[in-house]
Amino acid sequence: MALRDERVTLAHGGGGKAMRDLIEEVFTSVFQPPGMEDQARLSAEALTEPGAKLAFTTDSFVVTPLEFPGGDIGKIAVCGTVNDLAVGGARPLWLSAAFIIEEGTEIALLRRIVATMAREAEAAGVRIVTGDTKVVGRGGCDGVFVTTAGVGVIPPGRVMGAERVRPGDVAIVNGVLGDHGATILAARGDLSISSAIKSDCASLGHLMEAVIAAAPQARAARDLTRGGLASALNEIAEAAGCGIEISEADLPLRAEVVGTCEILGLDPLYLANEGRVVVFVPPEEAQAALTAMRAFAEGRDAVVIGQAVSAHAGQVRMKTALGGARIVDMLVGEQLPRIC
Amino acid sequence: MALRDERVTLAHGGGGKAMRDLIEEVFTSVFQPPGMEDQARLSAEALTEPGAKLAFTTDSFVVTPLEFPGGDIGKIAVCGTVNDLAVGGARPLWLSAAFIIEEGTEIALLRRIVATMAREAEAAGVRIVTGDTKVVGRGGCDGVFVTTAGVGVIPPGRVMGAERVRPGDVAIVNGVLGDHGATILAARGDLSISSAIKSDCASLGHLMEAVIAAAPQARAARDLTRGGLASALNEIAEAAGCGIEISEADLPLRAEVVGTCEILGLDPLYLANEGRVVVFVPPEEAQAALTAMRAFAEGRDAVVIGQAVSAHAGQVRMKTALGGARIVDMLVGEQLPRIC
Amino acid sequence: MKFASEFRDPKAAKALLVEIARVADEIGATREKPVHIMEVCGGHTHSIFRYGLDKLVHEGIEFIHGPGCPVCVLPRSRVDECIEIAERPGVIFTTFGDAMRVPGSKRSLLQSKADGADIRMVYSPLDALELARRNPEREVVFFGLGFETTTPSTALAIQQAAREGLTNFSVFCNHITVPEPIKALLDDPHMCLDGFIGPGHVSMVIGIHPYDFIARDYGKPLVVAGFEPTDLLQSVLMVLSQIAQGRAEVENQYARVVPEHGNRVSLAAIADVYERRPSFEWRGLGEIDASGLRIRPTYAAFDAEEKFGIGYATGQREVEEAEGCACGAVMTGRVKPVQCPQFGKGCTPEMPLGALMVSSEGACAAYWQYGGARAAAE
Amino acid sequence: MKFASEFRDPKAAKALLVEIARVADEIGATREKPVHIMEVCGGHTHSIFRYGLDKLVHEGIEFIHGPGCPVCVLPRSRVDECIEIAERPGVIFTTFGDAMRVPGSKRSLLQSKADGADIRMVYSPLDALELARRNPEREVVFFGLGFETTTPSTALAIQQAAREGLTNFSVFCNHITVPEPIKALLDDPHMCLDGFIGPGHVSMVIGIHPYDFIARDYGKPLVVAGFEPTDLLQSVLMVLSQIAQGRAEVENQYARVVPEHGNRVSLAAIADVYERRPSFEWRGLGEIDASGLRIRPTYAAFDAEEKFGIGYATGQREVEEAEGCACGAVMTGRVKPVQCPQFGKGCTPEMPLGALMVSSEGACAAYWQYGGARAAAE
Amino acid sequence: MCLGIPGQIVAITDEGRLLAMAEVSGVRREVNVACVAEGALEALVGQWALIHVGFAMSLIDEDEAAKTLEALRDLGEAQETLEQMAAGAAALEERA
Amino acid sequence: MCLGIPGQIVAITDEGRLLAMAEVSGVRREVNVACVAEGALEALVGQWALIHVGFAMSLIDEDEAAKTLEALRDLGEAQETLEQMAAGAAALEERA
Ligand code: SF4
Ligand code: SF4
Ligand SMILES: [Mg+2]
Ligand SMILES: [Mg+2]
Ligand SMILES: [Mg+2]
Ligand SMILES: [Mg+2]
Ligand SMILES: [Mg+2]
Ligand SMILES: [Mg+2]
Ligand SMILES: [Mg+2]
Ligand SMILES: [Mg+2]
Ligand SMILES: [Mg+2]
Ligand SMILES: [Mg+2]
């Protein structure tokens, strides 16, 4: 217990003993990375299989507040990168975790974040094998930023990609939409709204493996993060060169998410998620994919929300509840609360 | 040219079109990552060799100012991770690059940073294959933070590690010490000092390969970053369980670095470097390692600075220029300029 | 959602659509010779596209999207003035989210924020007031924007600030009124409107009688409407029925929310805090007599125009709109967004040229985002 | 480095060491019965360890590390007062880097900064002045700390602020003087010192005569010394020679920098801006008469003690040092750092208990960092 | 500026400043009730109001809402009857 | 508080505020020269001063520096002579 400070000071970033104490006590004692060098050295049988590919991805996480109902920045930092691997058909293996910490951050908070990450990594079947910490002066960053990178393996022969989606393919999401975005809007406090919603934040590696096993022809998947369902579908429509049609009536939405959107003039299609995925499978495998998803807690509410069509290539359209139709375009900028 | 803004706004982080335009125009058009999914899919023959290991490392970079004589944050973000791979004996292959960008950052600055990264990656023989951007509000971070993770391959049979250093091994550094730290102190402007020094920032992958080829028994290497030479040597002494002895007279130091340290009351042994490495080799391979280093621009001034000894295990001592001796301990916190 | 989802019932909507079609046929409305109904309010435009009502109604009904988005009709010079205030040292400039992206002559508030101004999004003028309380050393300016709907809330915030004796709170008042531009449109010789859907939330404040002149003097029907899809369809049907029956009246479809004479407290607050400007500039429409409100001299301490000596307060205002923009013609119903030569070319939501492309309430933006108009433009 | 590297010449150092050994032998100094020479100044302590001089000199010479590190002798209550000032709203608290880690009774300035106080490191009081010019709405307080070396620079900064009429700049004055604590040490019955190395940079300001009393009244030699290794060794030799020759004088080894009567401008600035406090508290030494300076009433507008009603200004000061700390005994030369029961246990540079472990100038920290003392403690 | 939505007043939170908690589909936000506070504030609890930019702007008249819904229902039923009659007539014609 | 270092005044940067540029081993920093400005400021250029917390506190007396160095040199030479003499004596003894 060399670490007697309650808060992070600049000394903890200076490259000396204070830094080593912080790293050892708060980070490596929990993550237990292999070896003592500043690099993890890893062997994986799966990677040596001929035709196997290595998948590599990264994301920085900058959420405010750092802790929110249903998770914290550490949880989304693990889930986000696990999911980016999984939706591409990779089996997530190893994560790196780099922390940028504002002077004055409570060490207890760091410990909670690290504990969440360790727990979530274990649940997702990945190991956090290397990392870094930097300390910036007060005002130099907003609390804590976490950047994870992930390495996984794509088994030989498995190819998933948005460009493989073709007309007729069925679009499935694994649960209600927008819970994370609505939770964060409320948790921030500056809009003074509150509700009982929790972030949907979840690792989808196991679920994706099960879906691909059940629906081996699965074409593509996207995790619905910033920009929400609408952005993911637009990206897929554009990459696939076909249209996508979804049905408003089929969209799974929690009442509180709808309420949040009504109050603020937002569209739930664009709200962020952290544990939601849209998967495109050929129609004959749709039922199998759905069944596979529903076997998981994070897929219990899985539903078909639409399909790829040959019309209006590159465009996403939605049949409204009244039978009308509207284009669901990419958002232009950030979704700003409206008053009118 | 959809990107007409001069500065990054929050819209560029919102997950919509503005974000896509920023990413495409500023980042992916330069880095040209493979494929369109949010993960790189990579095959490497070297990884399938039996006994080969995968090396994985990460660092966040938070330097102020973002551009400084001799480099910018992009350059150190590439060099730093390449070097963390190389000093462990790995051949660097792929990098990820995640950017956290403050609202108001000039897009021209981002372009310069990205261009430096692309140039440095090419020189280092690595590819930037996946990435991410986040935008935070003004005051949410200090300009731009870059986090890179790196994947490399350690050839079968190659083992480097601080614990392998044994008494008699010779310590070699590849050039003058502290240029980076002294450059940053001056470039920050708040101490009102100026000089002609430039950051030593450099990728050492090729140099390390050459050193290992020339000195196949090379025991361990450490890049001298935060905490400088003193911290690296202390880590090695502790891991190896032997003492290290260096000689003040042999330390390569530029006059301006000495001057900076005199003015501010700092010790150059603790100044940060971004292109310096200490390598421990058995004495019979010292000359070969030196010769190999000196063939590189970034190793031209390579010298022997000391050796591992069986005495004072875990401790680093320095013979002063006057023939005295002092302990070179780990720094406690940040090195703060002194006035007395 | 109570009092909302009931009015989204597809069965009721279908019945309304059938009845609308019946009446439209009865009065001989066709695609070539449609009935032009203007929904004055941007919120209605939004609902029409959100539910695809324009595609669902009889082809003889054509919606004309009126000037009822206060963000869209804000002139560029006014945005420039916002930025001028926001960039003063010590100022915290607060605004509704919608207004952040509206282009001024050089920059939007979003860009000014990126350049360093302390601009914050609020949900309510009360949030701005709270910021002023918490930052006594800063001047908190609220961007008062909107029609009669929003006007009372700003007035109540100013009254509250006066009660508390706050000296660091002021409002940059850009409140405007609905009846005056309608009159201006009706006086336009190119006008070709057959009836109006009136903004329900404006009438919630002012009641329905301020529109009497439309029926009485111009012989056009107006139905004050709610914002749910069946509200809108029912209102369309009510307008059509008036036309079919040769009536021109002001009717209230939205009686569950709109009292005939409006809201007493709101009207009193408005009367207490504001007075009419002789005229106010509208983007695309130019100056319209008596269409804007300013803060009365009794509340001058809370008037950012006075506090910063800016805008109408100085008498120096340059008005110059973007070239090649057909916003005026679109807002007067003479031209559809897709017919504007800039639509989807020089003018997109990423880089709006005209005001109607800015807010998601704007007719052009709504066309772009929801309407299949983009497809039409391709 | 001109005027520096010449004085680091190993050959000259070796010659001095030989000569020192010769004289030491001559006077019969042995490891068991050493000559005790106090280097008063922390900067000298630093040089001794940096160059390993303690290991190189004849074993009959023992350096006693004096109270000459102003950071180390700062009492905890004074650090608490710094934090109290720094945490006032609107304050920018500026300090030399050294002082950031000194522990107060609960926290250091570094920790207070982490907790949110706006504490900034500066290199010069002029940098603090510049901050005050650039932040007219903030109160910039400079932590005036140090002996006669630093005292004139703070005085000149205050004079400059007065000339410019700055109203948001003040100094928390903790300037102290060197001769008084030496006198206190000499009056200590446990005192066992044979001679002194005087701080060169103090004499650069005050000249060499303020030390005359040491030779005259106490019969001890004092040599004002420079900071390079040969400066120190030469001064040791000069002290030894005096002892050998039975002299007790004040000599000046550092004549290239130290004028006999000090610096006129500096002395005038000191006289103009400060007056002596009746007494001042030193960590480990307690209150010492007339050993501290305060800002004269004429400059009260720049006196943070007055401005914030704090510290000596209020007359309310609690003095309580950490328990088990042998700092006083170490500073009076009675005990070596390694002999302190806390050294390396309750007291380390990471978690300093006593003052001498805080600054790298402090005797215990220097022992720890450079001296092989850690090895001794193991 | 017309985004208004129906919310239910569930509690009075600050008598002095006329603040109440409104709820929309399980989401709560404090609103100012100055515009709808005619009698005792407590009487507002349970009532529905139109919420706009942090204010309860108007109480919702449940009877009027019911009337509007009834009119819609009537229209639907009338049409069904018509359709059925039309269907019946067609059937008759077919049979004929 | 005694970290002072010798630096050379290389330019006067602000006559009014008595500021000059000082250089230490190629590193420059602006310093206040109030304490060493006796005559014309320009006369300071080229001179060496002891720099401390942003002030030139004292001019360095080159003659005194030379004297000190000379004393050191003399001591060294004297010792060498002694050593040589000692070595010579030892050689003589050995030969003897
Ligand atoms: S497309 Fe743009 S320029 Fe044309 S009318 Fe619409 S908003 Fe105005
Ligand atoms: S070891 Fe610590 S407590 Fe003991 S004398 Fe030194 S500073 Fe004081
Ligand atoms: Mg990613
Ligand atoms: Mg992602
Ligand atoms: Mg993704
Ligand atoms: Mg690291
Ligand atoms: Mg911040
Ligand atoms: Mg690393
Ligand atoms: Mg590194
Ligand atoms: Mg490293
Ligand atoms: Mg990403
Ligand atoms: Mg900042």
mmCIF file of C-alpha atoms in Angstrom, chain B residues 1-13 18-19 21-27 29-30 66-67 99 101-115 135 138 143-144, chain C residues 111 114-115 351:
data_model
loop_
_atom_site.group_PDB
_atom_site.id
_atom_site.type_symbol
_atom_site.label_atom_id
_atom_site.label_comp_id
_atom_site.label_asym_id
_atom_site.label_seq_id
_atom_site.Cartn_x
_atom_site.Cartn_y
_atom_site.Cartn_z
ATOM 1 C CA MET B 1 -14.271 18.199 -50.236
ATOM 2 C CA ALA B 2 -17.302 17.959 -48.015
ATOM 3 C CA LEU B 3 -15.265 19.324 -45.137
ATOM 4 C CA ARG B 4 -15.538 23.050 -45.341
ATOM 5 C CA ASP B 5 -15.061 23.903 -41.678
ATOM 6 C CA GLU B 6 -11.764 25.304 -40.553
ATOM 7 C CA ARG B 7 -12.112 23.956 -37.066
ATOM 8 C CA VAL B 8 -13.515 20.863 -35.492
ATOM 9 C CA THR B 9 -16.981 21.365 -34.037
ATOM 10 C CA LEU B 10 -18.990 19.016 -31.882
ATOM 11 C CA ALA B 11 -20.862 18.013 -35.021
ATOM 12 C CA HIS B 12 -17.718 16.221 -36.165
ATOM 13 C CA GLY B 13 -18.082 13.839 -33.275
ATOM 14 C CA ALA B 18 -19.926 15.523 -40.494
ATOM 15 C CA MET B 19 -18.025 12.855 -38.593
ATOM 16 C CA ASP B 21 -16.497 13.498 -43.707
ATOM 17 C CA LEU B 22 -13.874 14.338 -41.125
ATOM 18 C CA ILE B 23 -12.756 10.735 -40.844
ATOM 19 C CA GLU B 24 -12.655 10.164 -44.574
ATOM 20 C CA GLU B 25 -11.004 13.386 -45.554
ATOM 21 C CA VAL B 26 -8.521 13.816 -42.768
ATOM 22 C CA PHE B 27 -7.775 10.286 -41.618
ATOM 23 C CA SER B 29 -7.701 9.111 -47.065
ATOM 24 C CA VAL B 30 -4.189 9.385 -45.671
ATOM 25 C CA LEU B 66 1.153 19.516 -30.054
ATOM 26 C CA GLU B 67 3.870 20.602 -32.440
ATOM 27 C CA PHE B 99 -7.778 10.482 -31.648
ATOM 28 C CA ILE B 101 -9.982 15.992 -30.401
ATOM 29 C CA GLU B 102 -11.005 19.172 -28.633
ATOM 30 C CA GLU B 103 -13.736 21.220 -30.215
ATOM 31 C CA GLY B 104 -12.100 24.158 -31.943
ATOM 32 C CA THR B 105 -8.992 22.293 -33.043
ATOM 33 C CA GLU B 106 -7.819 23.496 -36.432
ATOM 34 C CA ILE B 107 -8.417 20.959 -39.123
ATOM 35 C CA ALA B 108 -5.193 22.026 -40.787
ATOM 36 C CA LEU B 109 -3.369 21.005 -37.607
ATOM 37 C CA LEU B 110 -5.045 17.599 -37.669
ATOM 38 C CA ARG B 111 -3.966 17.166 -41.264
ATOM 39 C CA ARG B 112 -0.384 17.954 -40.358
ATOM 40 C CA ILE B 113 -0.427 15.480 -37.481
ATOM 41 C CA VAL B 114 -1.900 12.785 -39.681
ATOM 42 C CA ALA B 115 0.629 13.462 -42.416
ATOM 43 C CA VAL B 135 -14.607 15.011 -30.306
ATOM 44 C CA ARG B 138 -13.911 22.945 -25.570
ATOM 45 C CA GLY B 143 -6.107 19.960 -28.091
ATOM 46 C CA VAL B 144 -5.502 16.458 -29.366
ATOM 47 C CA GLN C 111 -18.579 27.293 -35.049
ATOM 48 C CA ALA C 114 -15.543 25.849 -31.494
ATOM 49 C CA ASP C 115 -13.627 29.102 -31.866
ATOM 50 C CA MET C 351 -23.814 23.256 -45.453
#
